[in-house]
Amino acid sequence: MNNVGLCTWSLKNDLDEITRTMDAAKLSSLHLEVVAFEPFKAAIEEHGWKVSCAMIGFPQEDYSTMERIRITGGIMPDDCWEENKALVLDAISKTAAMGIAYLSTHAGFIDHNDAEGYSRFRSRILELADAAAAASIMLLMETGQETAADLRDCLEDLNHQALGVNFDPANMILYGKGNPIEAVKVLGPWIKHVHIKDAIASETPGEWGSEVPWGEGDVDCGAFLDALKEVPYSGPVAIEREAGDTRSADIKLAADRLLSV
């Protein structure tokens, strides 16, 4: 597999460690957190790295439990909306200025059974998508918080040319939202960027699963890559590792396994 990169926040945006890992794993691209734009500019040019996608998170997000992230995630908290809107609009401007095609985020939980909440989500994401379109980039919503069918229904309803999907197979498992292989088939038309991440499902509904190195969890890695080919998807993939104390080694392991395919 070609065009394999890493997510900079996996290594806490530590440029020295990222440089060593990129070299050791023979990686060529970055999924670059917006806060790392300025410190990484010179290194990107020096090493000839590509930036496959930008990423923005939100300061109020609390991942301590699944219920807490449902309440605090993405653009949904009303008391944070104006601040978060300003953050995304600034990120859109910076992403476009860097010549990056995509900006990804966890937009928040989509609940079609909550008419008022969904209406609020809909108006907010469309406002941000309009700004992305005006800047000639796409805003990518990351998978995980809802089933693939719910996300598909939302995207069909929004019907916006500047909205797409950053597909993370492990998130489907971590959140308990379905089989990532089947989800690829459902979301195929919208997938513009892909994470390489693995996980083991929780035995207790409503509790987090466990993230593990690529190839050691419940994602059927070979079937996942085959599903991407069938969509078809041949774009960039970025290795994400957000758990454990051997992240650099785990990223290299994932790269070795991917590059041998």
CSV table of C-alpha atoms in Angstrom, one decimal:
chain,number,residue,atom,x,y,z
A,1,MET,CA,0.0,0.0,0.0
A,2,ASN,CA,1.3,3.5,-0.9
A,3,ASN,CA,0.6,6.9,0.6
A,4,VAL,CA,0.8,5.8,4.2
A,5,GLY,CA,1.2,8.4,6.9
A,6,LEU,CA,0.7,9.0,10.6
A,7,CYS,CA,-1.5,11.2,12.8
A,8,THR,CA,0.7,13.8,14.4
A,9,TRP,CA,-1.3,13.8,17.7
A,10,SER,CA,-0.5,10.1,18.1
A,11,LEU,CA,3.0,11.2,19.1
A,12,LYS,CA,1.7,14.4,20.8
A,13,ASN,CA,3.0,16.6,18.0
A,14,ASP,CA,6.6,15.9,19.0
A,15,LEU,CA,8.4,16.9,15.9
A,16,ASP,CA,11.6,15.1,16.7
A,17,GLU,CA,9.9,11.8,17.5
A,18,ILE,CA,7.6,12.1,14.5
A,19,THR,CA,10.7,12.7,12.3
A,20,ARG,CA,12.4,9.6,13.7
A,21,THR,CA,9.2,7.5,13.3
A,22,MET,CA,8.6,8.7,9.8
A,23,ASP,CA,12.1,7.7,8.8
A,24,ALA,CA,12.0,4.4,10.6
A,25,ALA,CA,8.6,3.4,9.2
A,26,LYS,CA,9.2,4.8,5.7
A,27,LEU,CA,6.1,7.0,5.9
A,28,SER,CA,5.4,9.8,3.5
A,29,SER,CA,2.5,11.9,4.8
A,30,LEU,CA,0.9,13.4,7.8
A,31,HIS,CA,-2.6,13.8,9.2
A,32,LEU,CA,-1.7,17.2,10.7
A,33,GLU,CA,-3.3,18.7,13.8
A,34,VAL,CA,-4.1,22.4,13.2
A,35,VAL,CA,-2.2,23.5,16.2
A,36,ALA,CA,1.0,21.9,14.7
A,37,PHE,CA,0.8,23.9,11.4
A,38,GLU,CA,3.4,26.6,12.3
A,39,PRO,CA,5.9,24.4,14.1
A,40,PHE,CA,5.8,21.8,11.3
A,41,LYS,CA,6.0,24.0,8.3
A,42,ALA,CA,9.8,24.0,7.9
A,43,ALA,CA,10.1,20.3,8.5
A,44,ILE,CA,7.3,19.5,6.0
A,45,GLU,CA,9.3,21.4,3.3
A,46,GLU,CA,12.7,20.0,4.4
A,47,HIS,CA,11.6,16.3,4.4
A,48,GLY,CA,9.2,16.6,1.4
A,49,TRP,CA,6.3,15.2,3.5
A,50,LYS,CA,2.8,15.5,2.2
A,51,VAL,CA,-0.1,16.5,4.3
A,52,SER,CA,-3.1,14.3,3.5
A,53,CYS,CA,-5.5,16.0,5.9
A,54,ALA,CA,-5.7,18.6,8.7
A,55,MET,CA,-7.5,17.9,12.0
A,56,ILE,CA,-9.2,20.0,14.7
A,57,GLY,CA,-10.5,19.0,18.1
A,58,PHE,CA,-12.4,21.0,20.6
A,59,PRO,CA,-11.2,22.1,24.1
A,60,GLN,CA,-14.4,21.1,26.0
A,61,GLU,CA,-14.3,17.5,24.8
A,62,ASP,CA,-14.2,14.9,27.6
A,63,TYR,CA,-13.5,11.3,26.6
A,64,SER,CA,-13.4,9.9,30.2
A,65,THR,CA,-16.6,8.0,29.5
A,66,MET,CA,-18.9,7.4,26.5
A,67,GLU,CA,-21.6,9.4,28.2
A,68,ARG,CA,-19.3,12.4,28.8
A,69,ILE,CA,-18.2,12.6,25.2
A,70,ARG,CA,-21.8,12.3,24.1
A,71,ILE,CA,-22.5,15.5,26.1
A,72,THR,CA,-19.3,17.4,25.4
A,73,GLY,CA,-18.3,16.2,21.9
A,74,GLY,CA,-17.9,18.3,18.8
A,75,ILE,CA,-20.1,21.2,17.8
A,76,MET,CA,-23.1,20.3,19.9
A,77,PRO,CA,-22.6,21.9,23.3
A,78,ASP,CA,-24.5,25.2,23.2
A,79,ASP,CA,-22.3,27.1,25.6
A,80,CYS,CA,-19.2,26.3,23.4
A,81,TRP,CA,-20.7,26.9,20.0
A,82,GLU,CA,-19.6,30.4,19.3
A,83,GLU,CA,-16.0,29.6,20.4
A,84,ASN,CA,-16.0,26.3,18.5
A,85,LYS,CA,-17.4,27.9,15.3
A,86,ALA,CA,-14.6,30.5,15.4
A,87,LEU,CA,-12.0,27.7,15.9
A,88,VAL,CA,-13.3,25.8,12.9
A,89,LEU,CA,-13.5,28.9,10.7
A,90,ASP,CA,-10.0,29.7,11.6
A,91,ALA,CA,-8.9,26.1,10.9
A,92,ILE,CA,-10.6,26.2,7.5
A,93,SER,CA,-8.8,29.4,6.6
A,94,LYS,CA,-5.4,27.9,7.7
A,95,THR,CA,-6.0,24.6,6.0
A,96,ALA,CA,-6.8,26.3,2.7
A,97,ALA,CA,-3.7,28.6,3.1
A,98,MET,CA,-1.5,25.4,3.6
A,99,GLY,CA,-2.9,23.9,0.4
A,100,ILE,CA,-4.5,21.0,2.2
A,101,ALA,CA,-7.7,19.6,0.7
A,102,TYR,CA,-9.4,18.2,3.8
A,103,LEU,CA,-10.1,19.2,7.4
A,104,SER,CA,-11.3,16.4,9.7
A,105,THR,CA,-13.1,16.5,13.1
A,106,HIS,CA,-15.4,14.7,15.4
A,107,ALA,CA,-18.5,16.8,14.8
A,108,GLY,CA,-20.5,15.3,17.6
A,109,PHE,CA,-23.2,12.6,18.1
A,110,ILE,CA,-25.9,12.5,15.4
A,111,ASP,CA,-29.3,11.4,16.9
A,112,HIS,CA,-32.1,11.3,14.4
A,113,ASN,CA,-34.5,10.5,17.3
A,114,ASP,CA,-33.8,13.9,18.9
A,115,ALA,CA,-35.5,16.3,16.4
A,116,GLU,CA,-34.4,19.5,18.2
A,117,GLY,CA,-30.8,18.3,18.7
A,118,TYR,CA,-30.5,17.1,15.1
A,119,SER,CA,-31.9,20.3,13.7
A,120,ARG,CA,-29.3,22.2,15.7
A,121,PHE,CA,-26.5,19.9,14.5
A,122,ARG,CA,-27.8,20.2,10.9
A,123,SER,CA,-27.7,24.0,10.9
A,124,ARG,CA,-24.3,24.2,12.5
A,125,ILE,CA,-22.6,21.7,10.3
A,126,LEU,CA,-24.1,23.2,7.1
A,127,GLU,CA,-22.8,26.7,8.2
A,128,LEU,CA,-19.3,25.2,8.6
A,129,ALA,CA,-19.6,23.2,5.3
A,130,ASP,CA,-20.5,26.4,3.5
A,131,ALA,CA,-17.4,28.1,4.8
A,132,ALA,CA,-15.3,25.1,3.8
A,133,ALA,CA,-16.8,25.2,0.3
A,134,ALA,CA,-16.0,28.9,0.0
A,135,ALA,CA,-12.4,28.0,0.9
A,136,SER,CA,-12.3,25.1,-1.6
A,137,ILE,CA,-11.7,22.4,1.0
A,138,MET,CA,-13.8,19.6,2.4
A,139,LEU,CA,-14.9,19.1,6.0
A,140,LEU,CA,-14.7,15.5,7.0
A,141,MET,CA,-16.7,14.0,9.8
A,142,GLU,CA,-15.0,11.1,11.5
A,143,THR,CA,-16.8,7.8,12.1
A,144,GLY,CA,-17.6,6.3,15.4
A,145,GLN,CA,-20.3,8.1,17.3
A,146,GLU,CA,-23.2,6.7,15.3
A,147,THR,CA,-23.8,3.7,13.1
A,148,ALA,CA,-22.8,3.9,9.4
A,149,ALA,CA,-26.4,4.0,8.4
A,150,ASP,CA,-27.2,7.0,10.6
A,151,LEU,CA,-24.2,8.9,9.3
A,152,ARG,CA,-25.2,8.0,5.7
A,153,ASP,CA,-28.7,9.2,6.3
A,154,CYS,CA,-27.3,12.5,7.7
A,155,LEU,CA,-25.0,13.0,4.8
A,156,GLU,CA,-27.8,12.3,2.3
A,157,ASP,CA,-30.0,14.7,4.1
A,158,LEU,CA,-27.3,17.4,4.2
A,159,ASN,CA,-26.4,16.8,0.5
A,160,HIS,CA,-23.4,19.2,0.7
A,161,GLN,CA,-20.5,19.0,-1.7
A,162,ALA,CA,-18.0,20.1,1.0
A,163,LEU,CA,-18.9,17.3,3.5
A,164,GLY,CA,-17.3,13.9,3.5
A,165,VAL,CA,-16.0,11.1,5.9
A,166,ASN,CA,-12.7,10.4,7.6
A,167,PHE,CA,-13.2,6.6,8.1
A,168,ASP,CA,-11.8,5.1,11.3
A,169,PRO,CA,-12.5,1.4,11.6
A,170,ALA,CA,-11.5,1.1,15.3
A,171,ASN,CA,-13.9,3.8,16.3
A,172,MET,CA,-16.8,1.7,15.1
A,173,ILE,CA,-15.7,-1.0,17.5
A,174,LEU,CA,-14.7,1.4,20.4
A,175,TYR,CA,-18.1,3.0,20.4
A,176,GLY,CA,-19.9,-0.2,19.7
A,177,LYS,CA,-21.5,1.1,16.5
A,178,GLY,CA,-21.1,-1.9,14.1
A,179,ASN,CA,-18.8,-3.8,11.8
A,180,PRO,CA,-16.3,-1.6,10.1
A,181,ILE,CA,-16.2,-3.8,7.0
A,182,GLU,CA,-19.9,-3.4,6.4
A,183,ALA,CA,-19.6,0.3,7.3
A,184,VAL,CA,-17.1,0.9,4.5
A,185,LYS,CA,-19.7,-0.4,2.0
A,186,VAL,CA,-22.4,1.9,3.5
A,187,LEU,CA,-20.2,5.1,3.6
A,188,GLY,CA,-18.1,4.4,0.5
A,189,PRO,CA,-19.3,7.4,-1.6
A,190,TRP,CA,-18.3,9.8,1.1
A,191,ILE,CA,-14.9,8.3,2.3
A,192,LYS,CA,-12.1,10.8,1.5
A,193,HIS,CA,-9.5,9.9,4.1
A,194,VAL,CA,-8.9,6.8,6.3
A,195,HIS,CA,-7.4,6.0,9.6
A,196,ILE,CA,-5.5,2.8,10.3
A,197,LYS,CA,-6.4,1.9,13.9
A,198,ASP,CA,-7.5,-1.3,15.6
A,199,ALA,CA,-9.5,-2.1,18.7
A,200,ILE,CA,-11.2,-4.8,20.8
A,201,ALA,CA,-14.8,-4.3,21.6
A,202,SER,CA,-16.1,-3.9,25.2
A,203,GLU,CA,-18.1,-6.7,26.6
A,204,THR,CA,-20.2,-4.1,28.5
A,205,PRO,CA,-22.6,-2.0,26.3
A,206,GLY,CA,-22.0,1.7,26.9
A,207,GLU,CA,-18.4,1.3,27.9
A,208,TRP,CA,-15.3,1.9,25.8
A,209,GLY,CA,-13.6,-0.9,24.0
A,210,SER,CA,-9.7,-1.0,24.0
A,211,GLU,CA,-7.4,0.3,21.3
A,212,VAL,CA,-4.7,-2.1,20.3
A,213,PRO,CA,-1.9,-2.2,17.7
A,214,TRP,CA,-3.0,-2.7,14.1
A,215,GLY,CA,-3.6,-6.3,13.3
A,216,GLU,CA,-4.2,-7.4,16.9
A,217,GLY,CA,-7.8,-6.4,17.5
A,218,ASP,CA,-11.3,-7.0,16.1
A,219,VAL,CA,-10.8,-5.1,12.8
A,220,ASP,CA,-10.4,-7.8,10.2
A,221,CYS,CA,-7.5,-5.9,8.6
A,222,GLY,CA,-7.3,-7.8,5.4
A,223,ALA,CA,-11.0,-7.6,4.8
A,224,PHE,CA,-11.0,-3.9,5.7
A,225,LEU,CA,-8.3,-3.1,3.1
A,226,ASP,CA,-10.2,-5.3,0.5
A,227,ALA,CA,-13.4,-3.4,1.3
A,228,LEU,CA,-11.7,-0.1,0.7
A,229,LYS,CA,-10.5,-1.4,-2.7
A,230,GLU,CA,-14.0,-2.5,-3.6
A,231,VAL,CA,-15.6,0.9,-2.8
A,232,PRO,CA,-13.2,1.9,-4.5
A,233,TYR,CA,-10.9,3.9,-2.3
A,234,SER,CA,-7.3,4.4,-3.2
A,235,GLY,CA,-6.5,7.6,-1.3
A,236,PRO,CA,-4.2,8.2,1.7
A,237,VAL,CA,-4.3,6.3,5.0
A,238,ALA,CA,-2.9,7.6,8.3
A,239,ILE,CA,-1.9,5.4,11.2
A,240,GLU,CA,-3.4,6.6,14.4
A,241,ARG,CA,-2.3,5.3,17.8
A,242,GLU,CA,-3.8,7.0,20.9
A,243,ALA,CA,-3.1,4.4,23.6
A,244,GLY,CA,-0.1,2.5,25.0
A,245,ASP,CA,3.5,3.5,25.9
A,246,THR,CA,5.1,2.2,22.7
A,247,ARG,CA,3.3,4.3,20.1
A,248,SER,CA,6.3,4.9,17.8
A,249,ALA,CA,7.0,1.2,17.7
A,250,ASP,CA,3.3,0.4,17.2
A,251,ILE,CA,3.1,2.9,14.3
A,252,LYS,CA,6.2,1.2,12.7
A,253,LEU,CA,4.5,-2.2,13.1
A,254,ALA,CA,1.4,-1.0,11.5
A,255,ALA,CA,3.4,0.6,8.6
A,256,ASP,CA,5.3,-2.6,8.1
A,257,ARG,CA,2.1,-4.6,7.9
A,258,LEU,CA,0.5,-2.1,5.5
A,259,LEU,CA,3.5,-1.7,3.2
A,260,SER,CA,3.8,-5.5,2.8
A,261,VAL,CA,0.2,-5.7,1.4
